[in-house]
XYZ file of C-alpha atoms in Angstrom:
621
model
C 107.719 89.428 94.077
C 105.728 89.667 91.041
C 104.359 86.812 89.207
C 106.534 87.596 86.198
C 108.812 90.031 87.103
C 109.405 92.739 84.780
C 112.116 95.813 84.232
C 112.896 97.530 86.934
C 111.320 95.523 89.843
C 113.563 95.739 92.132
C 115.638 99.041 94.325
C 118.785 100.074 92.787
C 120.100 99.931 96.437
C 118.997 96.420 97.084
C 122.677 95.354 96.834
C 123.615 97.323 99.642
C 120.876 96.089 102.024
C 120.845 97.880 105.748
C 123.551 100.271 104.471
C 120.734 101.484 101.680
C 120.634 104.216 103.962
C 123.839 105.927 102.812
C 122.417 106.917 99.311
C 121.057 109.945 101.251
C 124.298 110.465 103.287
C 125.731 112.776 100.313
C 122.722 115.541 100.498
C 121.906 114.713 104.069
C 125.749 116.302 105.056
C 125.162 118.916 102.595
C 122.326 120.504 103.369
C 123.295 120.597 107.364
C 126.683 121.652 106.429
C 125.007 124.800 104.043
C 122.608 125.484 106.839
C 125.902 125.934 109.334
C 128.010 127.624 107.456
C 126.020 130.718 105.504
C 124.809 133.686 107.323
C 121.382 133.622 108.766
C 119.612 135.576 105.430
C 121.241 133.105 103.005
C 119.911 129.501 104.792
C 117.152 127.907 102.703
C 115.554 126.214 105.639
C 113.267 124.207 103.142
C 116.726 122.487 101.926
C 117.562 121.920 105.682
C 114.426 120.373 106.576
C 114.398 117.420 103.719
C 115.924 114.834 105.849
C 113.915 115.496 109.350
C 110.930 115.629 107.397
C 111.726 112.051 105.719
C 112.543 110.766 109.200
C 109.298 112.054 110.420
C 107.434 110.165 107.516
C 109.320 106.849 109.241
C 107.566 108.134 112.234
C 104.399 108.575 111.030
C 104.424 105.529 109.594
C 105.614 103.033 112.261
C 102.492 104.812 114.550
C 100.596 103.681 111.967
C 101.860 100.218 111.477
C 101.681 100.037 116.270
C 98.609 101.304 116.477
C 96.555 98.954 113.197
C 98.736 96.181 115.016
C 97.106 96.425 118.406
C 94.163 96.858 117.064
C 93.438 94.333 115.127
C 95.105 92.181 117.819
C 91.965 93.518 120.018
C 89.723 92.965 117.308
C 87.222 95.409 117.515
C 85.889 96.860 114.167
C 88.609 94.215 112.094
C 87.572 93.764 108.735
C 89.099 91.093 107.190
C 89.962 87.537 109.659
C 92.496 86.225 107.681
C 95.922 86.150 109.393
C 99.331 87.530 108.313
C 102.236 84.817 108.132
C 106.063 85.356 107.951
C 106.414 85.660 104.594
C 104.254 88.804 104.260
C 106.190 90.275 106.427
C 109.621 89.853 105.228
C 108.026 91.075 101.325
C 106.996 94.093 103.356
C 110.059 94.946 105.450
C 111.774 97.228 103.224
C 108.521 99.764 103.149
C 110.862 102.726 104.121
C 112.216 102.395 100.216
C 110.136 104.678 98.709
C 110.705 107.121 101.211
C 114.734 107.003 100.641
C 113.510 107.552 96.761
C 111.335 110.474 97.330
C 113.672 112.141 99.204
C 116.405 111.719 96.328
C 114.300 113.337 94.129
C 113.444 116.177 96.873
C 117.176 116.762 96.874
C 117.611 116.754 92.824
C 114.657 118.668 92.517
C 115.964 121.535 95.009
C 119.160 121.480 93.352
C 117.962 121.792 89.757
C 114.154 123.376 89.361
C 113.915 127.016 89.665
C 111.516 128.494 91.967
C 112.661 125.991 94.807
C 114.897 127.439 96.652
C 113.996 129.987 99.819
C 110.083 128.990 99.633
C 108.036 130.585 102.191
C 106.567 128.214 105.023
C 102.651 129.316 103.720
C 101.038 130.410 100.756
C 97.267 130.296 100.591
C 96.939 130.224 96.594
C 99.541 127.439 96.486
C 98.173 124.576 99.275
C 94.425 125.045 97.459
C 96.005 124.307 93.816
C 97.157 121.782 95.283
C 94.248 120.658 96.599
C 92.730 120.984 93.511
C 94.894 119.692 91.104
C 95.121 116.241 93.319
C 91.036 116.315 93.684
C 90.992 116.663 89.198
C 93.833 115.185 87.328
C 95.888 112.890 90.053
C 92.699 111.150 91.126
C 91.240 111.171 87.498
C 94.233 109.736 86.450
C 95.400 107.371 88.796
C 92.164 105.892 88.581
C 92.887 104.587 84.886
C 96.443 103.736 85.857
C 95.010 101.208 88.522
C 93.137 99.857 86.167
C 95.694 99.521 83.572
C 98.030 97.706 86.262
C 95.047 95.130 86.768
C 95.747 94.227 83.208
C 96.609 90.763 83.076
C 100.261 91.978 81.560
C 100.848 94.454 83.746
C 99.284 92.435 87.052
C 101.356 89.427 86.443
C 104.904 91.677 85.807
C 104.201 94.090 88.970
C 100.579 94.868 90.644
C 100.546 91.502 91.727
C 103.476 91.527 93.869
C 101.193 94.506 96.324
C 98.465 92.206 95.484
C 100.124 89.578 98.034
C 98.972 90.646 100.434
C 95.054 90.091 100.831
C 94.945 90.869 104.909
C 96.555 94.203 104.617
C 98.928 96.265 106.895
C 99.417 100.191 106.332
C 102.884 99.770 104.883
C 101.204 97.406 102.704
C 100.333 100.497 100.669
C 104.228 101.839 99.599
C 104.940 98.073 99.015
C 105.582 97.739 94.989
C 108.257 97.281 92.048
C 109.966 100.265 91.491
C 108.803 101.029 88.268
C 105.544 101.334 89.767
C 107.247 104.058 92.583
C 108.412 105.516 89.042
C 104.920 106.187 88.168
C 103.013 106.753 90.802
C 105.838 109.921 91.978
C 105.208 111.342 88.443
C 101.078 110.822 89.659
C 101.448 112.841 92.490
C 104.744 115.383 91.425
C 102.088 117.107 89.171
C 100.397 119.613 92.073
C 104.351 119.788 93.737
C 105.423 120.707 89.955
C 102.554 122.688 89.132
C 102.847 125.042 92.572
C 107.095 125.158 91.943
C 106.330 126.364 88.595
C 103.537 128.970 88.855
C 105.573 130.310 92.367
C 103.103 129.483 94.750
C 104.751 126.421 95.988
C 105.592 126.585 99.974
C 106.861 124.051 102.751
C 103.561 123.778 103.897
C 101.561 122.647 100.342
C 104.557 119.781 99.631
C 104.648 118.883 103.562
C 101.047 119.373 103.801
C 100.122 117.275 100.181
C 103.406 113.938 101.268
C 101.356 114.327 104.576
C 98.237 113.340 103.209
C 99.238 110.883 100.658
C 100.992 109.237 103.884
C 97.612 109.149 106.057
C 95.199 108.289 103.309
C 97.778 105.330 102.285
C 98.172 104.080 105.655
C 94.476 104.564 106.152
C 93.328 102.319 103.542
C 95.101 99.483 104.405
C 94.907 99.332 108.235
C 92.554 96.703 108.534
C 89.842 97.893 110.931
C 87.520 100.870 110.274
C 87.730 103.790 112.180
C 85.660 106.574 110.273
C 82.524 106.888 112.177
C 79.072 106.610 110.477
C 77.917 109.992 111.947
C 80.466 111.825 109.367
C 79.031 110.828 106.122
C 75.590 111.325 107.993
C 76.335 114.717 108.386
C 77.539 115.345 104.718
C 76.711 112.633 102.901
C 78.496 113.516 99.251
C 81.398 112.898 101.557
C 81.299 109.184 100.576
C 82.635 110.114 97.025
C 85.487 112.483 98.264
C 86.384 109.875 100.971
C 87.127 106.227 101.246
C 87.595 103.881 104.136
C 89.003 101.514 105.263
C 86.976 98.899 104.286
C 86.593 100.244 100.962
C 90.044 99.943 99.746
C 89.860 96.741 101.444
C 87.301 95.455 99.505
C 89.973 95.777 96.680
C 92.334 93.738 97.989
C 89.753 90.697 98.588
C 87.921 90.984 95.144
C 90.251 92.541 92.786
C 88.297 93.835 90.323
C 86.334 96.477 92.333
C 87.284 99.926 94.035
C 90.302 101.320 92.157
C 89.755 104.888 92.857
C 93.059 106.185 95.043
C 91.413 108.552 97.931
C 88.142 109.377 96.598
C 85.893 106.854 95.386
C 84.101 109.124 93.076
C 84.945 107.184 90.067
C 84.333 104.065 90.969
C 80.524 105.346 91.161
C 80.844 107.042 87.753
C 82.651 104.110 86.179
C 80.202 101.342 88.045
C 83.705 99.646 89.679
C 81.956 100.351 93.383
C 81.861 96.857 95.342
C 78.129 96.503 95.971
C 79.020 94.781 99.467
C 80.731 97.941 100.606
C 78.097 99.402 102.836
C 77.484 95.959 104.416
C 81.084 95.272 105.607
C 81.860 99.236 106.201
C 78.399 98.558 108.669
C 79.297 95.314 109.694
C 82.976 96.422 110.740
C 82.291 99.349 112.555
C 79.863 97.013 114.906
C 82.294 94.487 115.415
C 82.941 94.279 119.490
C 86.324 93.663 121.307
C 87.208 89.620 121.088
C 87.170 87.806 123.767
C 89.492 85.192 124.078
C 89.581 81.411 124.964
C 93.332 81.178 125.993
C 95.761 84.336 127.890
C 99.249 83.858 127.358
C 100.284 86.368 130.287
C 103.785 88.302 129.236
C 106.367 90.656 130.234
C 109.218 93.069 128.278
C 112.767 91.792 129.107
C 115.312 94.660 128.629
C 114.356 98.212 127.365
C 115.028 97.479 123.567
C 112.745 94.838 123.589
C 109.588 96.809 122.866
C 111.221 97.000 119.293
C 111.521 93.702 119.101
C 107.163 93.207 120.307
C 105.299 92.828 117.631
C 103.614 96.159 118.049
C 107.423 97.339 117.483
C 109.554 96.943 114.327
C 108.137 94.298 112.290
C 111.472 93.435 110.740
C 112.457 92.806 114.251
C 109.531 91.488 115.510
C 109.718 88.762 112.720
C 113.002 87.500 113.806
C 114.902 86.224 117.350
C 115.637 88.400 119.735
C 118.750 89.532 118.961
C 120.802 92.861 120.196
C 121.194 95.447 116.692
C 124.129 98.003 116.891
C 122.088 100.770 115.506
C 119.856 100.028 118.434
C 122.569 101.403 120.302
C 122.439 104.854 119.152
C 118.420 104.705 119.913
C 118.970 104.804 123.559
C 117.894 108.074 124.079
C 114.432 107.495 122.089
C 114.179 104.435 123.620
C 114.432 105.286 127.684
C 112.021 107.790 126.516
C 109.807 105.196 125.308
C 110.183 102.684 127.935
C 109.624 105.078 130.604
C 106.388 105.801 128.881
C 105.160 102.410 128.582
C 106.597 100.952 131.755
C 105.078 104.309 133.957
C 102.300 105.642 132.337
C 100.796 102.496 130.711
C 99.426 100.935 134.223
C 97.702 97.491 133.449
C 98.374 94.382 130.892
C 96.906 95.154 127.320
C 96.599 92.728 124.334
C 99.648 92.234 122.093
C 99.049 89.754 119.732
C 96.225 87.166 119.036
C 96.600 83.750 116.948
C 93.884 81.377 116.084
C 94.681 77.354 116.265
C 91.564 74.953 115.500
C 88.630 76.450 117.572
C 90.680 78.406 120.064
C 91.236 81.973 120.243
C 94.462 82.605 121.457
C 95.738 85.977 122.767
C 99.024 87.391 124.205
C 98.705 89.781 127.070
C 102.140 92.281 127.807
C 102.749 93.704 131.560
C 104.419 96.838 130.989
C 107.092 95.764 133.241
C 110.773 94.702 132.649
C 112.411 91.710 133.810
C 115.266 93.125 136.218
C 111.644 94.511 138.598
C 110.474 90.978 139.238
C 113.763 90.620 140.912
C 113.299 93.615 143.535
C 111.416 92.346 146.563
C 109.649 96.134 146.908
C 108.469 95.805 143.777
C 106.631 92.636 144.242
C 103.423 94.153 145.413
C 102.622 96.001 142.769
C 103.287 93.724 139.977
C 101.457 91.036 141.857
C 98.711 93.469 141.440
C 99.108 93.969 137.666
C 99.065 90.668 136.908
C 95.910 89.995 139.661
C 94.415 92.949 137.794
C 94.812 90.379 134.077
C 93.254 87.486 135.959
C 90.439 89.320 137.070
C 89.820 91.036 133.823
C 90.665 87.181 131.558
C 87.958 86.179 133.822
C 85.222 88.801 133.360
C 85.949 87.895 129.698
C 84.891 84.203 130.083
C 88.527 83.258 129.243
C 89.073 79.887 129.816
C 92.672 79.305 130.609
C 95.308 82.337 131.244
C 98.981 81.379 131.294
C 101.260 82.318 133.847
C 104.920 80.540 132.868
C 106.618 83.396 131.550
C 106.680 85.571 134.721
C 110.262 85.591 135.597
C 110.778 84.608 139.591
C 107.215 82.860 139.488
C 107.817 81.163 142.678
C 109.462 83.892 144.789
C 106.694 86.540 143.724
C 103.547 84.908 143.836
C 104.075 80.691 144.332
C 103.652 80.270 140.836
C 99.977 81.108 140.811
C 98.711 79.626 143.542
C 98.688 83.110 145.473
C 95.922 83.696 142.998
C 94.055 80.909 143.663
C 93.986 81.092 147.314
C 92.297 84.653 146.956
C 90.328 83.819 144.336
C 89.241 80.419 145.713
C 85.726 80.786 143.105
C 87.915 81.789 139.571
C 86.628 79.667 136.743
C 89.360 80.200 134.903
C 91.868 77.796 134.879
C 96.079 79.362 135.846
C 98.690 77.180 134.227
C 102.430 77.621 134.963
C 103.554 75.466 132.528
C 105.802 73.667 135.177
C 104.767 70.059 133.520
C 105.549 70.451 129.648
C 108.165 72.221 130.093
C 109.783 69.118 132.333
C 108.505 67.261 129.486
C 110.577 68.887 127.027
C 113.627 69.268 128.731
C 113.461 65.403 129.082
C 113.048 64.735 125.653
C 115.556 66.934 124.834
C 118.095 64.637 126.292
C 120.182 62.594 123.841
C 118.776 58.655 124.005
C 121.727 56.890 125.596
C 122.657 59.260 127.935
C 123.386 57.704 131.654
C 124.263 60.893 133.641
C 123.294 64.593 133.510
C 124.903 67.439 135.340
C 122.190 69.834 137.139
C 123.148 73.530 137.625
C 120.915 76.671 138.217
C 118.636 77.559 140.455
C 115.916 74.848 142.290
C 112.990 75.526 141.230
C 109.891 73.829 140.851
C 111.347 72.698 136.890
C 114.325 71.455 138.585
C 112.830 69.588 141.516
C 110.679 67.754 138.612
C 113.489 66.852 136.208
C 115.634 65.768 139.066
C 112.760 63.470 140.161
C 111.848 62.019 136.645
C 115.396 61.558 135.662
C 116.259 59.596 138.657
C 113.208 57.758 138.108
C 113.976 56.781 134.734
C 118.103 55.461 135.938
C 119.958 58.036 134.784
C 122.110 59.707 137.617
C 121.695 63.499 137.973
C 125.027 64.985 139.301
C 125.277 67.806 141.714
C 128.672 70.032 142.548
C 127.801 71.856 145.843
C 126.651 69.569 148.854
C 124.015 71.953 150.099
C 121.608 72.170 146.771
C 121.994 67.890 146.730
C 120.774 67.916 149.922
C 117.813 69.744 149.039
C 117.167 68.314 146.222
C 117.053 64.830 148.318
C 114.309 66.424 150.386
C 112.083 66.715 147.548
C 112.478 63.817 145.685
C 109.690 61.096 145.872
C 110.768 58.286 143.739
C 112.726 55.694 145.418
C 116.017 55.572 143.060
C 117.465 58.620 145.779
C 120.894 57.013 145.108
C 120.860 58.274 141.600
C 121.371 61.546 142.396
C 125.144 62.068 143.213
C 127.546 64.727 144.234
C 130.064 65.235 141.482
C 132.697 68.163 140.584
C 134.494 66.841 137.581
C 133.040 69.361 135.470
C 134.716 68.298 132.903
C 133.388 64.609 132.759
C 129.975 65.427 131.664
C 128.604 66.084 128.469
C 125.013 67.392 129.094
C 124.946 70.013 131.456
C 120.613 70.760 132.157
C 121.191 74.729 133.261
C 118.885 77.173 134.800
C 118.688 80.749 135.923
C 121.540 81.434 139.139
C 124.724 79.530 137.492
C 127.662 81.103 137.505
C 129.251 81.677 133.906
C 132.843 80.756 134.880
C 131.190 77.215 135.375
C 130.440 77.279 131.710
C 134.076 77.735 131.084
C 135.495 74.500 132.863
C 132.667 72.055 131.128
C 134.520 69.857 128.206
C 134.606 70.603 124.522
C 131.014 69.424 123.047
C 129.270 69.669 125.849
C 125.664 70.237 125.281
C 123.517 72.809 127.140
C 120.136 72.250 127.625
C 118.372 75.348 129.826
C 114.925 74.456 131.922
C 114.628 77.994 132.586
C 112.573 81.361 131.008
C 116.057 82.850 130.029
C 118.699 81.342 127.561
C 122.443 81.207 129.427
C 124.998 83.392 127.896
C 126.831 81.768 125.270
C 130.574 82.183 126.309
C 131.346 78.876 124.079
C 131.905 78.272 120.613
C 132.644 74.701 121.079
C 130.092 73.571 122.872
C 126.332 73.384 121.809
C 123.479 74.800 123.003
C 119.566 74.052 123.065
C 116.813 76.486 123.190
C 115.612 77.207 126.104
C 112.262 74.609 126.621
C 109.795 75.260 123.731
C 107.814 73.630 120.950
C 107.560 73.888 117.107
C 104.005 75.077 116.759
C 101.744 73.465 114.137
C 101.052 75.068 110.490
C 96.929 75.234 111.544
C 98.208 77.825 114.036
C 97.221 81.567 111.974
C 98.634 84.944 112.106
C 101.663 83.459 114.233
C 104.020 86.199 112.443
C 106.415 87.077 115.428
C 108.507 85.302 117.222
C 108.144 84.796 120.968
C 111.418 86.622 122.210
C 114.941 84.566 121.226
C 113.052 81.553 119.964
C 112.994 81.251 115.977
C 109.830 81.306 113.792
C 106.867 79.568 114.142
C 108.391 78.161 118.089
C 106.475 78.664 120.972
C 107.956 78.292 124.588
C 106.306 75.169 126.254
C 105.223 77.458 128.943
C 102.636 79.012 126.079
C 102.104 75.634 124.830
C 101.150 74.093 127.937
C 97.923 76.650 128.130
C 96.724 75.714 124.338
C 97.253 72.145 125.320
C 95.187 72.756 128.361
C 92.403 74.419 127.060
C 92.429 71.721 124.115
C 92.432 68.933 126.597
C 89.758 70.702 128.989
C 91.713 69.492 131.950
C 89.429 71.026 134.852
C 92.612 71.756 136.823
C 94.700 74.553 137.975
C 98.307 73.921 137.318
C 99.739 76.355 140.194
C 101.802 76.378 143.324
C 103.706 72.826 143.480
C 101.081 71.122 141.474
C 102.177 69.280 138.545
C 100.373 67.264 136.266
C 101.510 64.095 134.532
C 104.086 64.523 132.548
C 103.703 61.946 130.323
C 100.246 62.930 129.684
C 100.876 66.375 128.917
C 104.008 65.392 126.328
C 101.971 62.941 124.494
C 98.629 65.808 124.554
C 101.086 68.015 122.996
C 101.585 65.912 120.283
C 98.224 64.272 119.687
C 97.370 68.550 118.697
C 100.285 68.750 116.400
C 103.337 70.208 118.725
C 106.502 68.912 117.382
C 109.714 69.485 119.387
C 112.857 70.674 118.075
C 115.733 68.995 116.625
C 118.868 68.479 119.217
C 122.137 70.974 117.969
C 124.361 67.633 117.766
C-alpha cells in the first residue's frame, strides 16, 4: 500500500477475493459459446482467443517468476543481496490483476470499436506501426509520466506502493494502484488503437506488442542479469534501445535515476542515467554460482506440492501446506509436471537459499516423492541421488549438509551413516537431526506431566525420547507387548520400570505419535488429549476436540533473511528442528557426524539452539 493512499488504489474486485476470477466469466462463456454455435465463415477467432491468450500471459509469467526464483537462489549473476520477506510477498500476490483488467477491456473493446472484429492473424504494415509508435510516443511519454509519479504527491499517494519492493521479483513490475493500471493501459493502448483505427491491426501486432510489454516487464525486475556483454559489443547503440536487468534495477535502489520504460534512450538525453550502471551490469554478469556453508537436503511430498515449493506459486509457497480445491481440477497439468520433474530432472538442484549471521544457508530438492522412499526397489537409486548431493555439497566446500527430512532415513540408508562408511574421508559433516528434534519433542511436553503414551513407529526419535523421558521419572506407556519389549532392549538409563504396558487409551492425555499408528487409535484417546508428533509427517487430524502440536520444529530468529516460504505444513518464519539442527551445527562447529545411531547431547544441542536465537513454539493448550 501506498504511503498515502489516494483514489482509486485499490481493484474494484478486491471484495470478491479468489472468486475475482468470475468478472471474466460473462465474456469468457460468450465468446466460446459464439465460436460453437455460428458457421465456420462467421467465427471471429480473434474474439475466441481472448481468454487462452490471458491464461497464457499467467503462464508466461509464473516461468518467469520459477525460473528468476531458482536463480537467484543459485546466485550466479544476482544483482542486488538483499532478501525478500513475507510481507513482499503477500503485497505482490494478486499480480494476475492487471491481467483480469486488460482482458475486460479486450472484451469491451471487441464489442464496441470498429475495425476489430474478423482481424487477420498478420499484417506487415500493422506489427511495424506498432513498433514504431511504442519506440516514439509510448516511450517518450512514459518517460515523463515516471517522472511525474516520482513527484513527492504522486509517490507518496501511489508509486510508492511498487516502490516497496527494493529486491525485485518479475511480477514486481504489474504490482501498482489501479489508477496507475488506468494510465499506464491508456500508455500502451495508443499503437493497439492506432493499428484498430487505420485497419492494419492483426492478432499478431496486439499478441505480438502484450507479448513484449510482458517480457521486457518481467525482464527488468528479475534480479540477475542475463543479457550477455557480447550483444551490445556487437551493436553498441543497442544500449539506448535496450535495458537490463540491472538497469531498471538500479531504479529501484536509488530512486531518482533510470526512468526510461524499455529503452533507456532518455535517460541519456535527459542526464537521469545511473553513472554506476556499467559497473554493476559488469559486476553482475561475473558473479559465480554460491557456494554454500550449510545443505538442508529435501524431498517433494505428494504431486501438488511442487506448487506449494517456492519455485511454485508464491501465494502458496508463502503459506502451510495446505490441499486447494481448484488444485483439484489441475491434475492433469500437474501429473504432467511431476512426471517431468520427478523423470527427467535426475539429480538434487538448489531451491531456496537464506542467510543467518555469517552462514550461507541453502535448500537442496530431490526430485522424488515421498510414497518412493517407501518401495524397497526404489531404494538404490535414490540412495544414489542423494550420494550424488553429498558428493557434489562436498566439492563445494560445504560444511554441514542435512539429512533429517528424508522420509524412512533408517530403513534406506541408516540415517546417514551408509554415507559415511563409503565415504570414510568426507569433510563435510551429515546431520540427521535425531538430537534436537528429541529435544523439542521434550520440551514440548506440558511441565507437570507424569505419564506419556508412545505410539508410532520405533525409530531412532523414539528410542531417544523413550530413554530421556524415563530418565527424567515420567512413565512412558506402551499398548502392544512386542514394541515394549523392544523398546526395553534399547534403553540405557536405569529407571527401565518407567516404561509400562498400558491400554486405557483413554486415561492419557499426551499421546507423543509417530509415523505407523493406526488412525482408529486416534479415535478412542479422551477429549483434550494433546498430540505431540516426533516424526517428518503431521498425523491426520480426525479430532476436533483434541489438540494438536506441530510436528518437531523451531521458530527461526528475525536475523534469518529471505526466509519467505514456509517449509511444507509448518507456518511462517518455522523451521523443522531437523533444518535447525544443521545451522546449529555449523554455528557450534561441532567436528562430528550426527549419523547412524549417534546422538549427541541433548541438552547441549537444546540450549545451542537457543544461545543462536531459536525459540520454540507455544503449546495449543
Amino acid at each position: 500500500m501506498a504511503t498515502k493512499p489516494g483514489i482509486l488504489t485499490d481493484w474494484p474486485w478486491q471484495p470478491l477475493g479468489s472468486f475475482k476470477y468470475v468478472v471474466l466469466a460473462p465474456w469468457a462463456v460468450h465468446s466460446a459459446y459464439s465460436f460453437m454455435v455460428k458457421g465456420e465463415n462467421e467465427r471471429d477467432i480473434g474474439y475466441f482467443l481472448i481468454l487462452p491468450f490471458l491464461l497464457l500471459r499467467m503462464l508466461h509469467n509464473q516461468i518467469w517468476i520459477s525460473l528468476s526464483r531458482y536463480r537467484t537462489a543459485k546466485g550466479n549473476n544476482r544483482i542486488v543481496d538483499k532478501g525478500i520477506e513475507f510481507e513482499q510477498v503477500d503485497r505482490e500476490r494478486n499480480w494476475d490483476d492487471q491481467i483480469l483488467f486488460n482482458g475486460i477491456l479486450f472484451y469491451v473493446g471487441y464489442l464496441s470499436l470498429p475495425g476489430s472484429h474478423n482481424l487477420p492473424f498478420w499484417r506487415s504494415d500493422g506489427v511495424v506501426m506498432a513498433c514504431l509508435l511504442h519506440a516514439g510516443p509510448v516511450e517518450f511519454l512514459y518517460y515523463w509520466l515516471h517522472r511525474a509519479l516520482h513527484h513527492h504527491y504522486l509517490y507518496s499517494r501511489y508509486h510508492s506502493h511498487h516502490h516497496s519492493s527494493i529486491v525485485t521479483e518479475p511480477i514486481t513490475s504489474v504490482i501498482h494502484p489501479f489508477a496507475e493500471h488506468i494510465a499506464y493501459f491508456i500508455l500502451f493502448a495508443i499503437p493497439l488503437l492506432t493499428t484498430m483505427l487505420t485497419g492494419t491491426a492483426s492478432i499478431a501486432s496486439f499478441v505480438g506488442y502484450v507479448t513484449y510489454i510482458d517480457f521486457m516487464n518481467n525482464l527488468g525486475h528479475c534480479n540477475y542479469e542475463l543479457i550477455p556483454k557480447w550483444v551490445f559489443s556487437i551493436f553498441p547503440p543497442l544500449k539506448y534501445f535496450m535495458y537490463t536487468p540491472s538497469f531498471h534495477s538500479l531504479h529501484h535502489t536509488q530512486f531518482r535515476t533510470n526512468y526510461s520504460l524499455f529503452m533507456p534512450i532518455y535517460d541519456h538525453v535527459y542526464g537521469t542515467t545511473d553513472k554506476s550502471l556499467d559497473a554493476l551490469y559488469e559486476a553482475s554478469l561475473k558473479r559465480p554460482e554460491e557456494s554454500p556453508d550449510v545443505v538442508h537436503l529435501t524431498h517433494l511430498t505428494t504431486p501438488e506440492s511442487i506448487y506449494h515449493l517456492r519455485l511454485g506459486f508464491a501465494s502458496l509457497a508463502s503459506r502451510p501446506h495446505m490441499s486447494k480445491w481448484y488444485l483439484w481440477l489441475m491434475w492433469p497439468v500437474t501429473l504432467l509436471w511431476s512426471l517431468i520433474l520427478s523423470w527427467n530432472y535426475g539429480r538434487a538442484f538448489v531451491l531456496e537459499n537464506t542467510t543467518f549471521q555469517k552462514l550461507k544457508l541453502q535448500s537442496w530438492l530431490i526430485p522424488r516423492y515421498n510414497i518412493l522412499y517407501m518401495l524397497k526397489w526404489r531404494r538404490e537409486s535414490l540412495n544414489s541421488l542423494i550420494e550424488e548431493a553429498i558428493v557434489d555439497a562436498e566439492q563445494r566446500g560445504v560444511k554441514v549438509l542435512s539429512l533429517g527430512l528424508l522420509n524412512q532415513g533408517e530403513e534406506l540408508n541408516k540415517n546417514g551413516e551408509l554415507y559415511i562408511q563409503k565415504y570414510p574421508q568426507l569433510r563435510i559433516k551429515l546431520v540427521d537431526g535425531s538430537s534436537l528434534a528429541v529435544a523439542v519433542v521434550l520440551n514440548s511436553i506440558p511441565k507437570g506431566t507424569t505419564q506419556v503414551f508412545l505410539r508410532g513407529n520405533l525409530t531412532k526419535v523414539a528410542y531417544s525420547i523413550a530413554n530421556a523421558l524415563c530418565e527424567r521419572g515420567i512413565q512412558v506407556a506402551i499398548p502392544y507387548k512386542d514394541e515394549h519389549e523392544k523398546l526395553q532392549s534399547r534403553l540405557t538409563t536405569n529407571s527401565k520400570n518407567n516404561l509400562i504396558i498400558s491400554s486405557s487409551y483413554a486415561d492419557e492425555k499426551t499421546w507423543l505419535v509417530g509415523d505407523g499408528w493406526k488412525e482408529e487409535e486416534q479415535l478412542k484417546a479422551s477429549k483434550g488429549t494433546l498430540f505431540i508428533p516426533f516424526s517428518q509427517f503431521p498425523p491426520k487430524k480426525m479430532r476436533k476436540d483434541c489438540f494438536f502440536y506441530t510436528t518437531p520444529a523451531m521458530i527461526a530468529p528475525t536475523s534469518l533473511t529471505n526466509m519467505h516460504s514456509c517449509e511444507n505444513w509448518l507456518p511462517r518464519k518455522v523451521m523443522s528442528a531437523w533444518r535447525v539442527a544443521g545451522i546449529v551445527h555449523a554455528l557450534e562447529g561441532w567436528n562430528v557426524n550426527e549419523c547412524g545411531n549417534t546422538l549427541l547431547n541433548i541438552e547441549d544441542v537444546w540450549q545451542a539452539s537457543l544461545r543462536h536465537g531459536f525459540r520454540s513454539l507455544p503449546v495449543p493448550i
